[in-house]
């Protein structure tokens, strides 16, 4: 059973808002598919995970979720629509009455139309109570649609973050402090020798602007992962190794299967490898040019 959050809005507060405007649809006749589609578009923009520096993101996302919860549940949506319809009808009547007619209206209601007025008020009270009951039910049972959408958004934002970390050739950033007197500093050749034992290296670039900082690019993610996990540098001059890009997703160890597949390649596989190496060469060239520009600026 879902418990009521302290930040959940009351029925009176919800009645002051236009949930359709919050979701981003123009009519109460919008289908559930249209409502969910619009919710996803807005929720992705204000998702707290994507807006860590925006203090209002969590509140906007919560309000969107409450609107979706009501508008995708048929009984709750019908109850909300009745309340809003009654409120709009009352507002429309009041807007078309000037002060004189308002006074006349009050007199007529008090003398001749009290019963009709009470009936309208009774209908509005009934609609409001019905909406309150539906909102309580939703908060007690939980909304299946809201849960599905939140799981979808979580998966989508997680996948985008994972993809951004895994894209591009595997590169590591290496940092170290000034060596103590008598200790040897790291050079490009020294780094090539140290990190080359883990796999084929395609580029080693030492920044001239940022002292004791280098980027190492591996041909395979496996070699980069081994270097990241095991290389600590010398005792006197330790190395700090972090990922720049191309970090592979965590996978369970496997001791069977796939041992010889890399040795059997078709002509199409070889063409793909040649194209991949050409792309990597262009990336290395851009990396070196970028670091040179940073050094000169």
Short mmCIF file of C-alpha atoms in Angstrom, two decimals:
data_model
loop_
_atom_site.label_atom_id
_atom_site.label_comp_id
_atom_site.label_asym_id
_atom_site.label_seq_id
_atom_site.Cartn_x
_atom_site.Cartn_y
_atom_site.Cartn_z
CA UNK A 1 0.00 0.00 0.00
CA UNK A 2 1.39 3.41 -0.93
CA UNK A 3 1.62 5.88 1.93
CA UNK A 4 0.70 9.51 1.54
CA UNK A 5 3.68 11.81 1.07
CA UNK A 6 3.93 14.91 3.19
CA UNK A 7 4.26 16.90 -0.03
CA UNK A 8 1.09 15.47 -1.66
CA UNK A 9 -1.32 18.28 -2.50
CA UNK A 10 -4.77 18.42 -0.93
CA UNK A 11 -7.92 18.26 -3.04
CA UNK A 12 -8.50 21.99 -2.49
CA UNK A 13 -5.00 22.76 -3.75
CA UNK A 14 -5.42 20.50 -6.79
CA UNK A 15 -8.74 22.18 -7.64
CA UNK A 16 -6.91 25.50 -8.02
CA UNK A 17 -4.63 24.01 -10.69
CA UNK A 18 -5.24 22.95 -14.27
CA UNK A 19 -3.75 19.45 -14.39
CA UNK A 20 -4.10 19.37 -18.18
CA UNK A 21 -1.92 22.46 -18.51
CA UNK A 22 0.62 20.95 -16.11
CA UNK A 23 0.85 17.75 -18.20
CA UNK A 24 0.88 19.78 -21.42
CA UNK A 25 -2.32 18.71 -23.19
CA UNK A 26 -4.88 21.23 -24.39
CA UNK A 27 -8.13 19.39 -23.74
CA UNK A 28 -9.78 17.15 -21.19
CA UNK A 29 -10.68 14.95 -24.17
CA UNK A 30 -7.02 14.01 -24.69
CA UNK A 31 -6.45 10.24 -24.74
CA UNK A 32 -4.40 8.40 -22.12
CA UNK A 33 -1.73 7.82 -24.78
CA UNK A 34 -1.48 11.57 -25.46
CA UNK A 35 -1.36 12.32 -21.73
CA UNK A 36 1.44 9.81 -21.09
CA UNK A 37 3.42 11.01 -24.11
CA UNK A 38 3.23 14.63 -22.99
CA UNK A 39 4.12 13.61 -19.43
CA UNK A 40 7.28 11.85 -20.61
CA UNK A 41 8.39 14.89 -22.60
CA UNK A 42 7.98 17.27 -19.65
CA UNK A 43 9.19 14.83 -16.99
CA UNK A 44 12.46 14.20 -18.84
CA UNK A 45 13.12 17.95 -18.91
CA UNK A 46 12.55 18.48 -15.18
CA UNK A 47 13.72 15.08 -13.86
CA UNK A 48 15.77 15.68 -10.66
CA UNK A 49 18.55 13.36 -11.90
CA UNK A 50 19.01 15.57 -14.98
CA UNK A 51 18.73 18.86 -13.05
CA UNK A 52 20.83 18.42 -9.89
CA UNK A 53 21.43 22.19 -9.66
CA UNK A 54 17.76 23.18 -9.96
CA UNK A 55 16.10 23.22 -6.52
CA UNK A 56 12.64 23.39 -8.13
CA UNK A 57 13.13 20.31 -10.32
CA UNK A 58 11.97 17.85 -7.67
CA UNK A 59 8.81 19.91 -6.94
CA UNK A 60 7.96 20.24 -10.65
CA UNK A 61 8.53 16.52 -11.18
CA UNK A 62 6.34 15.68 -8.15
CA UNK A 63 3.52 17.90 -9.43
CA UNK A 64 3.73 16.30 -12.88
CA UNK A 65 3.55 12.85 -11.30
CA UNK A 66 0.45 13.79 -9.27
CA UNK A 67 -1.23 15.16 -12.40
CA UNK A 68 -0.46 11.95 -14.31
CA UNK A 69 -1.70 9.85 -11.40
CA UNK A 70 -5.14 11.48 -11.54
CA UNK A 71 -5.53 11.92 -15.31
CA UNK A 72 -4.63 8.29 -16.15
CA UNK A 73 -7.06 6.81 -13.62
CA UNK A 74 -10.57 6.85 -15.15
CA UNK A 75 -12.63 7.28 -11.93
CA UNK A 76 -10.28 9.95 -10.57
CA UNK A 77 -10.18 11.77 -13.92
CA UNK A 78 -13.98 11.76 -14.17
CA UNK A 79 -14.28 13.12 -10.63
CA UNK A 80 -11.70 15.83 -11.37
CA UNK A 81 -13.44 16.80 -14.62
CA UNK A 82 -16.78 17.17 -12.81
CA UNK A 83 -15.25 19.44 -10.17
CA UNK A 84 -13.52 21.59 -12.78
CA UNK A 85 -16.67 21.73 -14.92
CA UNK A 86 -18.75 22.91 -11.96
CA UNK A 87 -16.15 25.49 -11.01
CA UNK A 88 -15.93 26.83 -14.56
CA UNK A 89 -19.71 27.02 -14.82
CA UNK A 90 -19.88 29.05 -11.63
CA UNK A 91 -17.06 31.34 -12.77
CA UNK A 92 -18.80 31.85 -16.10
CA UNK A 93 -22.09 32.77 -14.43
CA UNK A 94 -20.38 35.20 -12.09
CA UNK A 95 -18.38 36.88 -14.87
CA UNK A 96 -21.55 37.70 -16.79
CA UNK A 97 -23.27 39.37 -13.89
CA UNK A 98 -22.66 43.01 -13.09
CA UNK A 99 -22.98 44.34 -9.56
CA UNK A 100 -26.68 45.09 -9.95
CA UNK A 101 -27.48 41.67 -11.32
CA UNK A 102 -25.35 40.06 -8.65
CA UNK A 103 -27.45 41.75 -6.00
CA UNK A 104 -30.59 40.67 -7.78
CA UNK A 105 -29.20 37.17 -8.06
CA UNK A 106 -28.54 37.05 -4.34
CA UNK A 107 -32.05 38.32 -3.58
CA UNK A 108 -33.62 35.80 -5.91
CA UNK A 109 -31.54 32.99 -4.50
CA UNK A 110 -32.53 33.93 -0.97
CA UNK A 111 -36.27 34.26 -1.74
CA UNK A 112 -37.14 32.16 -4.75
CA UNK A 113 -34.15 30.04 -5.87
CA UNK A 114 -32.74 28.82 -2.58
CA UNK A 115 -33.61 25.22 -3.38
CA UNK A 116 -31.96 25.34 -6.83
CA UNK A 117 -28.88 27.03 -5.40
CA UNK A 118 -28.62 24.47 -2.64
CA UNK A 119 -28.94 21.70 -5.21
CA UNK A 120 -26.06 23.15 -7.25
CA UNK A 121 -23.94 23.53 -4.14
CA UNK A 122 -24.83 20.00 -3.13
CA UNK A 123 -23.70 18.71 -6.53
CA UNK A 124 -20.41 20.61 -6.25
CA UNK A 125 -19.84 19.33 -2.71
CA UNK A 126 -20.64 15.81 -3.88
CA UNK A 127 -18.23 16.11 -6.80
CA UNK A 128 -15.52 17.45 -4.50
CA UNK A 129 -16.02 14.65 -2.00
CA UNK A 130 -15.98 12.12 -4.82
CA UNK A 131 -12.67 13.53 -6.05
CA UNK A 132 -11.26 13.44 -2.52
CA UNK A 133 -12.29 9.78 -2.23
CA UNK A 134 -10.65 8.91 -5.55
CA UNK A 135 -7.42 10.69 -4.57
CA UNK A 136 -7.37 8.83 -1.25
CA UNK A 137 -7.86 5.56 -3.12
CA UNK A 138 -5.00 6.34 -5.47
CA UNK A 139 -2.67 7.21 -2.60
CA UNK A 140 -3.60 4.05 -0.74
CA UNK A 141 -3.45 1.67 -3.69
CA UNK A 142 -0.82 3.42 -5.77
CA UNK A 143 -1.16 4.28 -9.46
CA UNK A 144 -0.06 1.57 -11.87
CA UNK A 145 0.36 4.08 -14.70
CA UNK A 146 2.46 6.42 -12.58
CA UNK A 147 4.68 3.55 -11.43
CA UNK A 148 5.16 2.41 -15.04
CA UNK A 149 6.09 5.92 -16.19
CA UNK A 150 8.53 6.48 -13.35
CA UNK A 151 10.22 3.13 -14.04
CA UNK A 152 10.43 4.06 -17.72
CA UNK A 153 11.97 7.47 -16.94
CA UNK A 154 14.47 5.93 -14.53
CA UNK A 155 15.50 3.38 -17.15
CA UNK A 156 15.76 6.03 -19.86
CA UNK A 157 17.88 8.45 -17.82
CA UNK A 158 20.08 5.56 -16.60
CA UNK A 159 20.61 4.29 -20.15
CA UNK A 160 21.57 7.78 -21.40
CA UNK A 161 24.09 8.17 -18.59
CA UNK A 162 25.51 4.69 -19.26
CA UNK A 163 25.75 5.31 -23.00
CA UNK A 164 27.58 8.61 -22.49
CA UNK A 165 30.15 6.83 -20.30
CA UNK A 166 30.65 3.93 -22.71
CA UNK A 167 30.88 5.78 -26.06
CA UNK A 168 34.14 6.30 -27.96
CA UNK A 169 37.51 4.51 -27.85
CA UNK A 170 38.72 3.61 -24.34
CA UNK A 171 40.77 6.46 -22.83
CA UNK A 172 42.27 6.95 -19.39
CA UNK A 173 43.43 10.16 -17.73
CA UNK A 174 46.65 9.85 -15.74
CA UNK A 175 47.70 12.35 -13.05
CA UNK A 176 50.68 12.41 -10.71
CA UNK A 177 52.43 14.79 -8.36
CA UNK A 178 55.95 16.12 -8.62
CA UNK A 179 58.45 13.36 -7.80
CA UNK A 180 60.61 13.66 -4.68
CA UNK A 181 64.30 14.52 -5.06
CA UNK A 182 66.15 11.73 -6.81
CA UNK A 183 63.02 10.08 -8.20
CA UNK A 184 62.43 9.84 -11.93
CA UNK A 185 59.50 11.73 -13.44
CA UNK A 186 57.18 10.10 -15.94
CA UNK A 187 57.81 10.69 -19.63
CA UNK A 188 55.79 9.67 -22.67
CA UNK A 189 58.08 6.68 -23.22
CA UNK A 190 57.88 5.71 -19.54
CA UNK A 191 54.07 5.81 -19.56
CA UNK A 192 54.02 3.83 -22.81
CA UNK A 193 56.21 1.18 -21.18
CA UNK A 194 54.18 1.01 -17.94
CA UNK A 195 50.71 0.92 -19.46
CA UNK A 196 51.68 -1.08 -22.55
CA UNK A 197 51.83 -4.28 -20.53
CA UNK A 198 48.05 -4.28 -20.21
CA UNK A 199 47.27 -4.09 -23.93
CA UNK A 200 47.90 -2.34 -27.22
CA UNK A 201 48.15 1.46 -26.79
CA UNK A 202 47.15 3.66 -29.72
CA UNK A 203 48.10 7.05 -28.26
CA UNK A 204 49.89 8.64 -25.29
CA UNK A 205 49.54 12.42 -24.97
CA UNK A 206 51.11 14.43 -22.14
CA UNK A 207 49.63 17.88 -21.59
CA UNK A 208 52.15 20.69 -21.53
CA UNK A 209 49.67 23.12 -19.97
CA UNK A 210 48.40 20.88 -17.19
CA UNK A 211 51.54 19.63 -15.58
CA UNK A 212 51.81 15.92 -14.93
CA UNK A 213 48.61 15.04 -16.75
CA UNK A 214 48.34 12.60 -19.63
CA UNK A 215 45.72 10.79 -21.68
CA UNK A 216 46.26 7.19 -22.78
CA UNK A 217 44.11 5.54 -25.42
CA UNK A 218 43.88 1.77 -25.68
CA UNK A 219 42.90 -0.33 -28.67
CA UNK A 220 40.69 -2.52 -26.49
CA UNK A 221 38.47 -1.76 -23.52
CA UNK A 222 39.80 -4.87 -21.78
CA UNK A 223 43.34 -3.46 -21.68
CA UNK A 224 42.10 -0.11 -20.42
CA UNK A 225 40.03 -1.80 -17.71
CA UNK A 226 43.05 -3.84 -16.52
CA UNK A 227 45.17 -0.69 -16.36
CA UNK A 228 42.44 1.15 -14.46
CA UNK A 229 42.08 -1.69 -11.96
CA UNK A 230 45.74 -2.56 -11.35
CA UNK A 231 48.15 0.24 -12.26
CA UNK A 232 49.17 2.44 -9.32
CA UNK A 233 52.56 3.75 -10.54
CA UNK A 234 55.79 3.59 -8.57
CA UNK A 235 55.99 3.79 -4.79
CA UNK A 236 57.66 7.19 -4.85
CA UNK A 237 55.43 8.67 -7.56
CA UNK A 238 51.94 7.07 -7.47
CA UNK A 239 49.54 7.51 -10.35
CA UNK A 240 45.87 8.51 -10.25
CA UNK A 241 44.00 6.74 -13.06
CA UNK A 242 40.47 7.74 -14.09
CA UNK A 243 38.23 7.08 -17.07
CA UNK A 244 37.76 9.67 -19.81
CA UNK A 245 35.50 7.61 -22.07
CA UNK A 246 34.84 4.11 -23.37
CA UNK A 247 34.43 2.42 -20.01
CA UNK A 248 32.70 -0.92 -20.61
CA UNK A 249 29.65 -1.91 -18.57
CA UNK A 250 30.21 -4.28 -15.68
CA UNK A 251 29.76 -7.89 -16.74
CA UNK A 252 30.01 -11.18 -14.84
CA UNK A 253 33.14 -13.25 -15.36
CA UNK A 254 32.85 -16.00 -17.94
CA UNK A 255 35.27 -18.87 -18.30
CA UNK A 256 33.52 -20.71 -21.14
CA UNK A 257 32.52 -19.91 -24.68
CA UNK A 258 33.76 -17.37 -27.19
CA UNK A 259 37.44 -18.31 -26.85
CA UNK A 260 38.16 -18.64 -30.54
CA UNK A 261 35.60 -16.39 -32.17
CA UNK A 262 38.08 -13.52 -32.46
CA UNK A 263 40.36 -15.70 -34.58
CA UNK A 264 37.67 -16.46 -37.18
CA UNK A 265 36.68 -13.33 -39.10
CA UNK A 266 34.88 -12.93 -42.40
CA UNK A 267 35.91 -10.38 -45.04
CA UNK A 268 33.13 -8.10 -43.78
CA UNK A 269 34.56 -8.31 -40.25
CA UNK A 270 38.02 -7.33 -41.55
CA UNK A 271 36.55 -4.38 -43.45
CA UNK A 272 34.79 -3.26 -40.27
CA UNK A 273 38.04 -3.48 -38.31
CA UNK A 274 39.90 -1.40 -40.92
CA UNK A 275 37.17 1.28 -40.82
CA UNK A 276 37.20 1.25 -37.02
CA UNK A 277 40.99 1.77 -36.95
CA UNK A 278 40.71 4.65 -39.42
CA UNK A 279 38.09 6.29 -37.20
CA UNK A 280 40.27 5.76 -34.14
CA UNK A 281 43.23 7.35 -35.93
CA UNK A 282 41.11 10.42 -36.71
CA UNK A 283 39.97 10.56 -33.06
CA UNK A 284 43.58 10.39 -31.85
CA UNK A 285 44.53 13.19 -34.23
CA UNK A 286 41.69 15.36 -32.90
CA UNK A 287 42.67 14.52 -29.32
CA UNK A 288 46.27 15.64 -29.86
CA UNK A 289 45.14 18.82 -31.67
CA UNK A 290 42.70 19.64 -28.87
CA UNK A 291 45.32 19.20 -26.16
CA UNK A 292 47.75 21.34 -28.16
CA UNK A 293 45.11 24.09 -28.44
CA UNK A 294 44.52 23.89 -24.70
CA UNK A 295 48.24 24.23 -24.07
CA UNK A 296 48.47 27.35 -26.27
CA UNK A 297 45.37 29.09 -24.84
#
